[in-house]
Amino acid sequence: MAVSADVVGRTYPSIAPYQVGREKIREFAAAVKATDLTHYDVAAAQTAGYADLVAPPTFAIVVSQKADAALVNDPEAGIDFSRVVHADQRFTHHRPIVAGDELTAAVTVDAVRPLGGGAMVTSRVEVTTVAGEKVATTVSSLLVRGEEQ
Amino acid sequence: MEFESVEKGQSVGERTVRVSRADLVAYAGASGDRNPIHWNEEFARSVGLPNVIAHGMFTMGAAVGLVTEWAGDAGAVVDYQTRFTKPVVVPNAFDTTVTPSTALTVSGVVGAVDAEARTARVDLTVTAPDLSEPDADPATAKPLKVLVKAQAVVRFPG
């Protein structure tokens, strides 16, 4: 099934509030082999001027991939996830994410471009606090490979 | 790092990040991306991949540590982007425990400085050995650029 261009411009519903926990920041930081103490030690983070543990620069992917699920799982979009390749990714941080943040996020489809037998799907996720403060904007392109390739 | 001493063309250093299958399982758990192409060889081959491959986001996440350490502030990266061009193949390696079977080589250079915004753009080069052939030797395999146009913008206080 081909990816549908009808979803371009569509914004999907926001995810349920995501509570940024200290242990998740520690686990994520260790998983990407980050060494900065401000990911692990609350006192070090506060000494550096942060309210709590600081998330690594790509941590927002945890939240934005939850938002992306609404698009990927939309039968109308026609994205076969087993044929998806992550083509590019961008993070723009309006401020660092810290433990204690309560975030929400929603995905908007910016473009669907035919490519070979498949399609390149570019989507944008706005990550905000539940109070509406802008935190991060993530943009990703997924290459959905065609059946014949 | 003080903003006043940052210059275009300056190196931010180089590092090697060794990668094992266990690292990919840890990243899958931490990120929530449990796609089996990142931990199950049979599944990866069934969808046409040469072997288990690292999450693109694992590589992107591991590479930026060089930048945050150089900046001296883990929250200083205001923008970070890349294209994923080649997969990082992570073969099975087991010697009583799961051991690293490949490595990322990460280096960075200051590509632009904006004095007004007090930002510096670091351009990263990230390579991994081409282990797509079953008998490839990580020590001699050709290094492939796995990230392209990997750029991190750091904002300095002041």
Short mmCIF file of N, CA and C in Angstrom, two decimals, chain A:
data_model
loop_
_atom_site.label_atom_id
_atom_site.label_comp_id
_atom_site.label_asym_id
_atom_site.label_seq_id
_atom_site.Cartn_x
_atom_site.Cartn_y
_atom_site.Cartn_z
N MET A 1 0.84 -1.20 0.00
CA MET A 1 0.00 0.00 0.00
C MET A 1 0.88 1.25 0.00
N ALA A 2 0.52 2.19 -0.84
CA ALA A 2 1.36 3.40 -0.97
C ALA A 2 1.07 4.38 0.15
N VAL A 3 2.05 5.22 0.44
CA VAL A 3 1.85 6.27 1.44
C VAL A 3 0.94 7.34 0.82
N SER A 4 -0.04 7.78 1.60
CA SER A 4 -1.02 8.74 1.08
C SER A 4 -0.57 10.18 1.30
N ALA A 5 -0.65 10.99 0.23
CA ALA A 5 -0.32 12.41 0.35
C ALA A 5 -1.45 13.19 1.02
N ASP A 6 -2.60 12.51 1.24
CA ASP A 6 -3.74 13.21 1.86
C ASP A 6 -3.45 13.64 3.30
N VAL A 7 -2.44 13.02 3.92
CA VAL A 7 -2.18 13.35 5.33
C VAL A 7 -1.30 14.60 5.48
N VAL A 8 -0.79 15.13 4.37
CA VAL A 8 0.06 16.33 4.45
C VAL A 8 -0.73 17.48 5.06
N GLY A 9 -0.14 18.14 6.04
CA GLY A 9 -0.80 19.25 6.71
C GLY A 9 -1.60 18.82 7.94
N ARG A 10 -1.76 17.51 8.10
CA ARG A 10 -2.55 17.02 9.22
C ARG A 10 -1.73 17.04 10.52
N THR A 11 -2.37 17.48 11.61
CA THR A 11 -1.77 17.39 12.94
C THR A 11 -2.56 16.37 13.74
N TYR A 12 -1.84 15.42 14.30
CA TYR A 12 -2.48 14.35 15.05
C TYR A 12 -2.64 14.77 16.52
N PRO A 13 -3.52 14.09 17.25
CA PRO A 13 -3.75 14.47 18.66
C PRO A 13 -2.47 14.35 19.51
N SER A 14 -2.38 15.21 20.51
CA SER A 14 -1.23 15.20 21.42
C SER A 14 -1.17 13.90 22.21
N ILE A 15 0.05 13.53 22.58
CA ILE A 15 0.23 12.35 23.43
C ILE A 15 -0.23 12.65 24.86
N ALA A 16 -0.47 11.60 25.62
CA ALA A 16 -0.77 11.76 27.04
C ALA A 16 0.45 12.41 27.71
N PRO A 17 0.26 13.21 28.75
CA PRO A 17 1.39 13.88 29.40
C PRO A 17 2.53 12.89 29.73
N TYR A 18 3.76 13.33 29.41
CA TYR A 18 4.95 12.51 29.65
C TYR A 18 5.75 13.14 30.78
N GLN A 19 5.92 12.40 31.86
CA GLN A 19 6.67 12.88 33.02
C GLN A 19 8.14 12.53 32.84
N VAL A 20 9.01 13.53 32.77
CA VAL A 20 10.45 13.27 32.60
C VAL A 20 11.04 12.90 33.95
N GLY A 21 11.46 11.66 34.10
CA GLY A 21 11.97 11.17 35.38
C GLY A 21 13.48 11.16 35.43
N ARG A 22 14.01 11.26 36.63
CA ARG A 22 15.47 11.21 36.80
C ARG A 22 16.06 9.90 36.29
N GLU A 23 15.39 8.79 36.64
CA GLU A 23 15.97 7.50 36.25
C GLU A 23 15.95 7.33 34.73
N LYS A 24 14.94 7.89 34.05
CA LYS A 24 14.90 7.78 32.59
C LYS A 24 16.03 8.61 31.97
N ILE A 25 16.28 9.78 32.54
CA ILE A 25 17.41 10.58 32.04
C ILE A 25 18.72 9.84 32.25
N ARG A 26 18.89 9.26 33.43
CA ARG A 26 20.13 8.50 33.71
C ARG A 26 20.26 7.31 32.75
N GLU A 27 19.15 6.60 32.55
CA GLU A 27 19.18 5.42 31.68
C GLU A 27 19.50 5.83 30.24
N PHE A 28 18.88 6.90 29.77
CA PHE A 28 19.10 7.35 28.39
C PHE A 28 20.54 7.85 28.22
N ALA A 29 21.00 8.62 29.19
CA ALA A 29 22.36 9.17 29.12
C ALA A 29 23.39 8.03 29.08
N ALA A 30 23.17 7.01 29.90
CA ALA A 30 24.09 5.86 29.90
C ALA A 30 24.02 5.14 28.56
N ALA A 31 22.82 5.04 27.99
CA ALA A 31 22.64 4.31 26.72
C ALA A 31 23.35 5.00 25.56
N VAL A 32 23.46 6.32 25.60
CA VAL A 32 24.20 7.02 24.53
C VAL A 32 25.64 7.36 24.97
N LYS A 33 26.04 6.76 26.09
CA LYS A 33 27.42 6.86 26.60
C LYS A 33 27.82 8.30 26.91
N ALA A 34 26.84 9.07 27.38
CA ALA A 34 27.13 10.45 27.80
C ALA A 34 27.79 10.41 29.17
N THR A 35 28.78 11.28 29.36
CA THR A 35 29.56 11.23 30.60
C THR A 35 29.30 12.41 31.52
N ASP A 36 28.65 13.47 31.04
CA ASP A 36 28.49 14.68 31.84
C ASP A 36 27.73 14.37 33.14
N LEU A 37 28.29 14.84 34.24
CA LEU A 37 27.70 14.57 35.56
C LEU A 37 26.30 15.13 35.71
N THR A 38 25.99 16.19 34.95
CA THR A 38 24.67 16.84 35.11
C THR A 38 23.52 15.95 34.61
N HIS A 39 23.86 14.82 33.93
CA HIS A 39 22.82 13.85 33.56
C HIS A 39 22.53 12.88 34.72
N TYR A 40 23.46 12.79 35.66
CA TYR A 40 23.39 11.73 36.66
C TYR A 40 23.24 12.23 38.09
N ASP A 41 23.84 13.40 38.38
CA ASP A 41 24.00 13.86 39.77
C ASP A 41 23.20 15.16 39.94
N VAL A 42 22.18 15.11 40.78
CA VAL A 42 21.28 16.25 40.94
C VAL A 42 22.04 17.48 41.45
N ALA A 43 22.95 17.24 42.41
CA ALA A 43 23.71 18.37 42.97
C ALA A 43 24.57 19.01 41.88
N ALA A 44 25.19 18.18 41.04
CA ALA A 44 26.02 18.72 39.95
C ALA A 44 25.17 19.52 38.97
N ALA A 45 23.96 19.03 38.68
CA ALA A 45 23.07 19.74 37.76
C ALA A 45 22.67 21.09 38.35
N GLN A 46 22.37 21.09 39.65
CA GLN A 46 21.92 22.34 40.29
C GLN A 46 23.07 23.34 40.40
N THR A 47 24.27 22.82 40.65
CA THR A 47 25.44 23.70 40.68
C THR A 47 25.66 24.36 39.32
N ALA A 48 25.33 23.60 38.25
CA ALA A 48 25.49 24.13 36.89
C ALA A 48 24.34 25.06 36.50
N GLY A 49 23.37 25.23 37.41
CA GLY A 49 22.30 26.19 37.14
C GLY A 49 20.99 25.60 36.67
N TYR A 50 20.89 24.27 36.69
CA TYR A 50 19.65 23.61 36.25
C TYR A 50 18.79 23.25 37.45
N ALA A 51 17.48 23.18 37.21
CA ALA A 51 16.56 22.85 38.29
C ALA A 51 16.72 21.41 38.74
N ASP A 52 17.13 20.54 37.79
CA ASP A 52 17.26 19.11 38.10
C ASP A 52 18.13 18.49 37.01
N LEU A 53 18.21 17.16 36.96
CA LEU A 53 19.05 16.48 35.96
C LEU A 53 18.71 16.97 34.55
N VAL A 54 19.75 17.18 33.74
CA VAL A 54 19.59 17.66 32.37
C VAL A 54 19.54 16.47 31.41
N ALA A 55 18.60 16.51 30.49
CA ALA A 55 18.50 15.44 29.48
C ALA A 55 19.54 15.65 28.39
N PRO A 56 20.10 14.57 27.83
CA PRO A 56 21.03 14.71 26.70
C PRO A 56 20.33 15.33 25.47
N PRO A 57 21.13 15.85 24.52
CA PRO A 57 20.55 16.60 23.39
C PRO A 57 19.56 15.82 22.52
N THR A 58 19.64 14.48 22.53
CA THR A 58 18.70 13.73 21.68
C THR A 58 17.58 13.07 22.49
N PHE A 59 17.47 13.41 23.78
CA PHE A 59 16.45 12.78 24.64
C PHE A 59 15.04 13.03 24.12
N ALA A 60 14.82 14.19 23.48
CA ALA A 60 13.46 14.53 23.02
C ALA A 60 12.89 13.48 22.08
N ILE A 61 13.76 12.63 21.50
CA ILE A 61 13.27 11.59 20.59
C ILE A 61 12.32 10.63 21.31
N VAL A 62 12.54 10.44 22.62
CA VAL A 62 11.68 9.54 23.39
C VAL A 62 10.23 10.04 23.32
N VAL A 63 10.08 11.34 23.44
CA VAL A 63 8.75 11.94 23.44
C VAL A 63 8.24 12.08 22.00
N SER A 64 9.12 12.48 21.08
CA SER A 64 8.62 12.72 19.73
C SER A 64 8.27 11.42 19.02
N GLN A 65 8.97 10.32 19.35
CA GLN A 65 8.57 9.05 18.71
C GLN A 65 7.22 8.55 19.22
N LYS A 66 6.88 8.92 20.45
CA LYS A 66 5.52 8.60 20.94
C LYS A 66 4.48 9.36 20.11
N ALA A 67 4.79 10.63 19.81
CA ALA A 67 3.86 11.43 19.00
C ALA A 67 3.79 10.89 17.57
N ASP A 68 4.96 10.48 17.02
CA ASP A 68 5.01 9.94 15.66
C ASP A 68 4.13 8.70 15.49
N ALA A 69 3.94 7.97 16.59
CA ALA A 69 3.18 6.72 16.51
C ALA A 69 1.78 6.96 15.95
N ALA A 70 1.21 8.13 16.25
CA ALA A 70 -0.15 8.43 15.76
C ALA A 70 -0.17 8.45 14.23
N LEU A 71 0.91 8.97 13.63
CA LEU A 71 1.01 9.01 12.17
C LEU A 71 1.32 7.62 11.61
N VAL A 72 2.32 6.98 12.22
CA VAL A 72 2.77 5.68 11.70
C VAL A 72 1.65 4.65 11.77
N ASN A 73 0.82 4.75 12.82
CA ASN A 73 -0.26 3.77 13.01
C ASN A 73 -1.57 4.17 12.34
N ASP A 74 -1.59 5.32 11.66
CA ASP A 74 -2.82 5.76 11.00
C ASP A 74 -3.00 4.97 9.71
N PRO A 75 -4.04 4.11 9.62
CA PRO A 75 -4.20 3.30 8.41
C PRO A 75 -4.35 4.17 7.16
N GLU A 76 -4.88 5.37 7.32
CA GLU A 76 -5.07 6.26 6.18
C GLU A 76 -3.73 6.73 5.60
N ALA A 77 -2.70 6.86 6.47
CA ALA A 77 -1.38 7.29 6.00
C ALA A 77 -0.71 6.19 5.18
N GLY A 78 -0.98 4.92 5.51
CA GLY A 78 -0.47 3.80 4.72
C GLY A 78 1.03 3.57 4.86
N ILE A 79 1.59 3.83 6.06
CA ILE A 79 3.02 3.62 6.29
C ILE A 79 3.25 2.20 6.81
N ASP A 80 3.99 1.39 6.04
CA ASP A 80 4.34 0.04 6.47
C ASP A 80 5.64 0.15 7.27
N PHE A 81 5.53 0.06 8.61
CA PHE A 81 6.67 0.36 9.46
C PHE A 81 7.83 -0.60 9.25
N SER A 82 7.53 -1.81 8.77
CA SER A 82 8.63 -2.77 8.54
C SER A 82 9.48 -2.34 7.34
N ARG A 83 9.00 -1.38 6.56
CA ARG A 83 9.76 -0.91 5.39
C ARG A 83 10.32 0.50 5.60
N VAL A 84 10.33 0.95 6.86
CA VAL A 84 10.74 2.32 7.14
C VAL A 84 12.24 2.39 7.45
N VAL A 85 12.90 3.39 6.87
CA VAL A 85 14.30 3.69 7.19
C VAL A 85 14.34 5.14 7.65
N HIS A 86 15.02 5.39 8.77
CA HIS A 86 15.14 6.75 9.29
C HIS A 86 16.16 7.49 8.41
N ALA A 87 15.71 8.52 7.70
CA ALA A 87 16.59 9.19 6.72
C ALA A 87 17.30 10.41 7.31
N ASP A 88 16.59 11.21 8.07
CA ASP A 88 17.24 12.34 8.72
C ASP A 88 16.47 12.77 9.96
N GLN A 89 17.16 13.55 10.79
CA GLN A 89 16.59 13.95 12.08
C GLN A 89 17.17 15.29 12.48
N ARG A 90 16.32 16.14 13.03
CA ARG A 90 16.80 17.43 13.54
C ARG A 90 16.08 17.74 14.86
N PHE A 91 16.85 18.30 15.79
CA PHE A 91 16.30 18.77 17.07
C PHE A 91 16.57 20.26 17.18
N THR A 92 15.56 21.03 17.49
CA THR A 92 15.77 22.43 17.86
C THR A 92 15.25 22.57 19.29
N HIS A 93 16.16 22.96 20.18
CA HIS A 93 15.79 23.07 21.60
C HIS A 93 15.50 24.51 21.95
N HIS A 94 14.29 24.76 22.43
CA HIS A 94 13.96 26.11 22.90
C HIS A 94 14.49 26.30 24.31
N ARG A 95 14.59 25.21 25.03
CA ARG A 95 15.30 25.19 26.32
C ARG A 95 15.62 23.73 26.65
N PRO A 96 16.63 23.49 27.51
CA PRO A 96 16.95 22.10 27.83
C PRO A 96 15.79 21.40 28.56
N ILE A 97 15.65 20.11 28.34
CA ILE A 97 14.68 19.30 29.08
C ILE A 97 15.33 18.89 30.40
N VAL A 98 14.60 19.03 31.49
CA VAL A 98 15.13 18.62 32.80
C VAL A 98 14.14 17.69 33.48
N ALA A 99 14.66 16.89 34.42
CA ALA A 99 13.80 15.99 35.19
C ALA A 99 12.73 16.82 35.91
N GLY A 100 11.53 16.30 35.92
CA GLY A 100 10.41 17.01 36.52
C GLY A 100 9.53 17.68 35.49
N ASP A 101 10.05 17.85 34.28
CA ASP A 101 9.22 18.43 33.22
C ASP A 101 8.04 17.50 32.93
N GLU A 102 6.89 18.11 32.69
CA GLU A 102 5.75 17.33 32.23
C GLU A 102 5.45 17.80 30.81
N LEU A 103 5.70 16.90 29.86
CA LEU A 103 5.69 17.28 28.45
C LEU A 103 4.51 16.68 27.70
N THR A 104 4.16 17.34 26.61
CA THR A 104 3.25 16.74 25.66
C THR A 104 3.79 17.04 24.27
N ALA A 105 3.25 16.37 23.26
CA ALA A 105 3.81 16.51 21.92
C ALA A 105 2.76 16.10 20.90
N ALA A 106 2.82 16.75 19.74
CA ALA A 106 1.92 16.40 18.65
C ALA A 106 2.68 16.45 17.34
N VAL A 107 2.36 15.52 16.45
CA VAL A 107 3.05 15.43 15.15
C VAL A 107 2.20 16.05 14.05
N THR A 108 2.88 16.78 13.17
CA THR A 108 2.26 17.35 11.97
C THR A 108 3.01 16.83 10.76
N VAL A 109 2.29 16.43 9.72
CA VAL A 109 2.95 15.94 8.50
C VAL A 109 3.26 17.12 7.61
N ASP A 110 4.55 17.32 7.32
CA ASP A 110 4.96 18.47 6.49
C ASP A 110 5.01 18.11 5.01
N ALA A 111 5.41 16.88 4.68
CA ALA A 111 5.56 16.53 3.27
C ALA A 111 5.52 15.02 3.06
N VAL A 112 4.97 14.61 1.95
CA VAL A 112 5.06 13.22 1.47
C VAL A 112 5.52 13.32 0.03
N ARG A 113 6.76 12.84 -0.23
CA ARG A 113 7.29 12.95 -1.60
C ARG A 113 7.53 11.55 -2.15
N PRO A 114 7.02 11.26 -3.33
CA PRO A 114 7.31 9.95 -3.94
C PRO A 114 8.80 9.82 -4.20
N LEU A 115 9.34 8.65 -3.97
CA LEU A 115 10.79 8.44 -4.15
C LEU A 115 10.97 6.99 -4.58
N GLY A 116 11.41 6.78 -5.82
CA GLY A 116 11.49 5.42 -6.33
C GLY A 116 10.09 4.82 -6.26
N GLY A 117 10.02 3.60 -5.74
CA GLY A 117 8.70 2.99 -5.59
C GLY A 117 8.06 3.32 -4.25
N GLY A 118 8.78 4.11 -3.43
CA GLY A 118 8.28 4.40 -2.09
C GLY A 118 8.00 5.87 -1.89
N ALA A 119 8.25 6.34 -0.67
CA ALA A 119 7.97 7.75 -0.38
C ALA A 119 8.84 8.23 0.77
N MET A 120 9.12 9.53 0.76
CA MET A 120 9.83 10.17 1.87
C MET A 120 8.78 10.99 2.63
N VAL A 121 8.62 10.66 3.92
CA VAL A 121 7.62 11.33 4.75
C VAL A 121 8.35 12.22 5.76
N THR A 122 8.11 13.52 5.68
CA THR A 122 8.74 14.45 6.61
C THR A 122 7.69 14.95 7.60
N SER A 123 7.99 14.80 8.87
CA SER A 123 7.04 15.22 9.89
C SER A 123 7.75 16.02 10.97
N ARG A 124 6.98 16.80 11.68
CA ARG A 124 7.50 17.71 12.69
C ARG A 124 6.73 17.49 13.98
N VAL A 125 7.45 17.43 15.09
CA VAL A 125 6.80 17.27 16.39
C VAL A 125 7.11 18.50 17.23
N GLU A 126 6.08 19.13 17.74
CA GLU A 126 6.27 20.23 18.68
C GLU A 126 6.15 19.65 20.09
N VAL A 127 7.22 19.78 20.85
CA VAL A 127 7.24 19.31 22.24
C VAL A 127 7.07 20.52 23.14
N THR A 128 6.07 20.49 23.99
CA THR A 128 5.81 21.61 24.92
C THR A 128 5.59 21.05 26.32
N THR A 129 5.61 21.93 27.31
CA THR A 129 5.15 21.49 28.62
C THR A 129 3.63 21.43 28.57
N VAL A 130 3.04 20.75 29.54
CA VAL A 130 1.57 20.68 29.56
C VAL A 130 0.97 22.07 29.75
N ALA A 131 1.78 23.01 30.30
CA ALA A 131 1.32 24.39 30.47
C ALA A 131 1.44 25.19 29.18
N GLY A 132 2.06 24.61 28.15
CA GLY A 132 2.12 25.27 26.85
C GLY A 132 3.45 25.93 26.51
N GLU A 133 4.46 25.81 27.40
CA GLU A 133 5.77 26.39 27.11
C GLU A 133 6.47 25.57 26.02
N LYS A 134 7.03 26.26 24.99
CA LYS A 134 7.73 25.54 23.93
C LYS A 134 9.04 24.97 24.46
N VAL A 135 9.30 23.72 24.21
CA VAL A 135 10.51 23.07 24.72
C VAL A 135 11.43 22.63 23.56
N ALA A 136 10.87 21.94 22.59
CA ALA A 136 11.69 21.46 21.48
C ALA A 136 10.83 21.26 20.24
N THR A 137 11.48 21.40 19.09
CA THR A 137 10.85 21.04 17.82
C THR A 137 11.73 19.98 17.18
N THR A 138 11.14 18.85 16.83
CA THR A 138 11.93 17.80 16.18
C THR A 138 11.34 17.57 14.79
N VAL A 139 12.24 17.43 13.81
CA VAL A 139 11.81 17.17 12.43
C VAL A 139 12.49 15.90 11.97
N SER A 140 11.72 14.99 11.41
CA SER A 140 12.34 13.75 10.92
C SER A 140 11.79 13.38 9.56
N SER A 141 12.62 12.71 8.79
CA SER A 141 12.17 12.15 7.52
C SER A 141 12.32 10.64 7.57
N LEU A 142 11.25 9.98 7.19
CA LEU A 142 11.25 8.52 7.12
C LEU A 142 11.14 8.12 5.66
N LEU A 143 12.05 7.27 5.23
CA LEU A 143 11.97 6.71 3.89
C LEU A 143 11.18 5.41 3.99
N VAL A 144 10.03 5.37 3.32
CA VAL A 144 9.24 4.13 3.29
C VAL A 144 9.57 3.46 1.97
N ARG A 145 10.31 2.35 2.05
CA ARG A 145 10.77 1.68 0.83
C ARG A 145 9.60 1.07 0.07
N GLY A 146 9.68 1.16 -1.26
CA GLY A 146 8.63 0.57 -2.10
C GLY A 146 8.70 -0.94 -2.09
N GLU A 147 7.63 -1.60 -2.53
CA GLU A 147 7.54 -3.06 -2.50
C GLU A 147 8.54 -3.70 -3.45
N GLU A 148 8.88 -3.01 -4.54
CA GLU A 148 9.67 -3.64 -5.60
C GLU A 148 11.17 -3.48 -5.39
N GLN A 149 11.59 -2.76 -4.32
CA GLN A 149 13.02 -2.50 -4.16
C GLN A 149 13.71 -3.57 -3.35
#
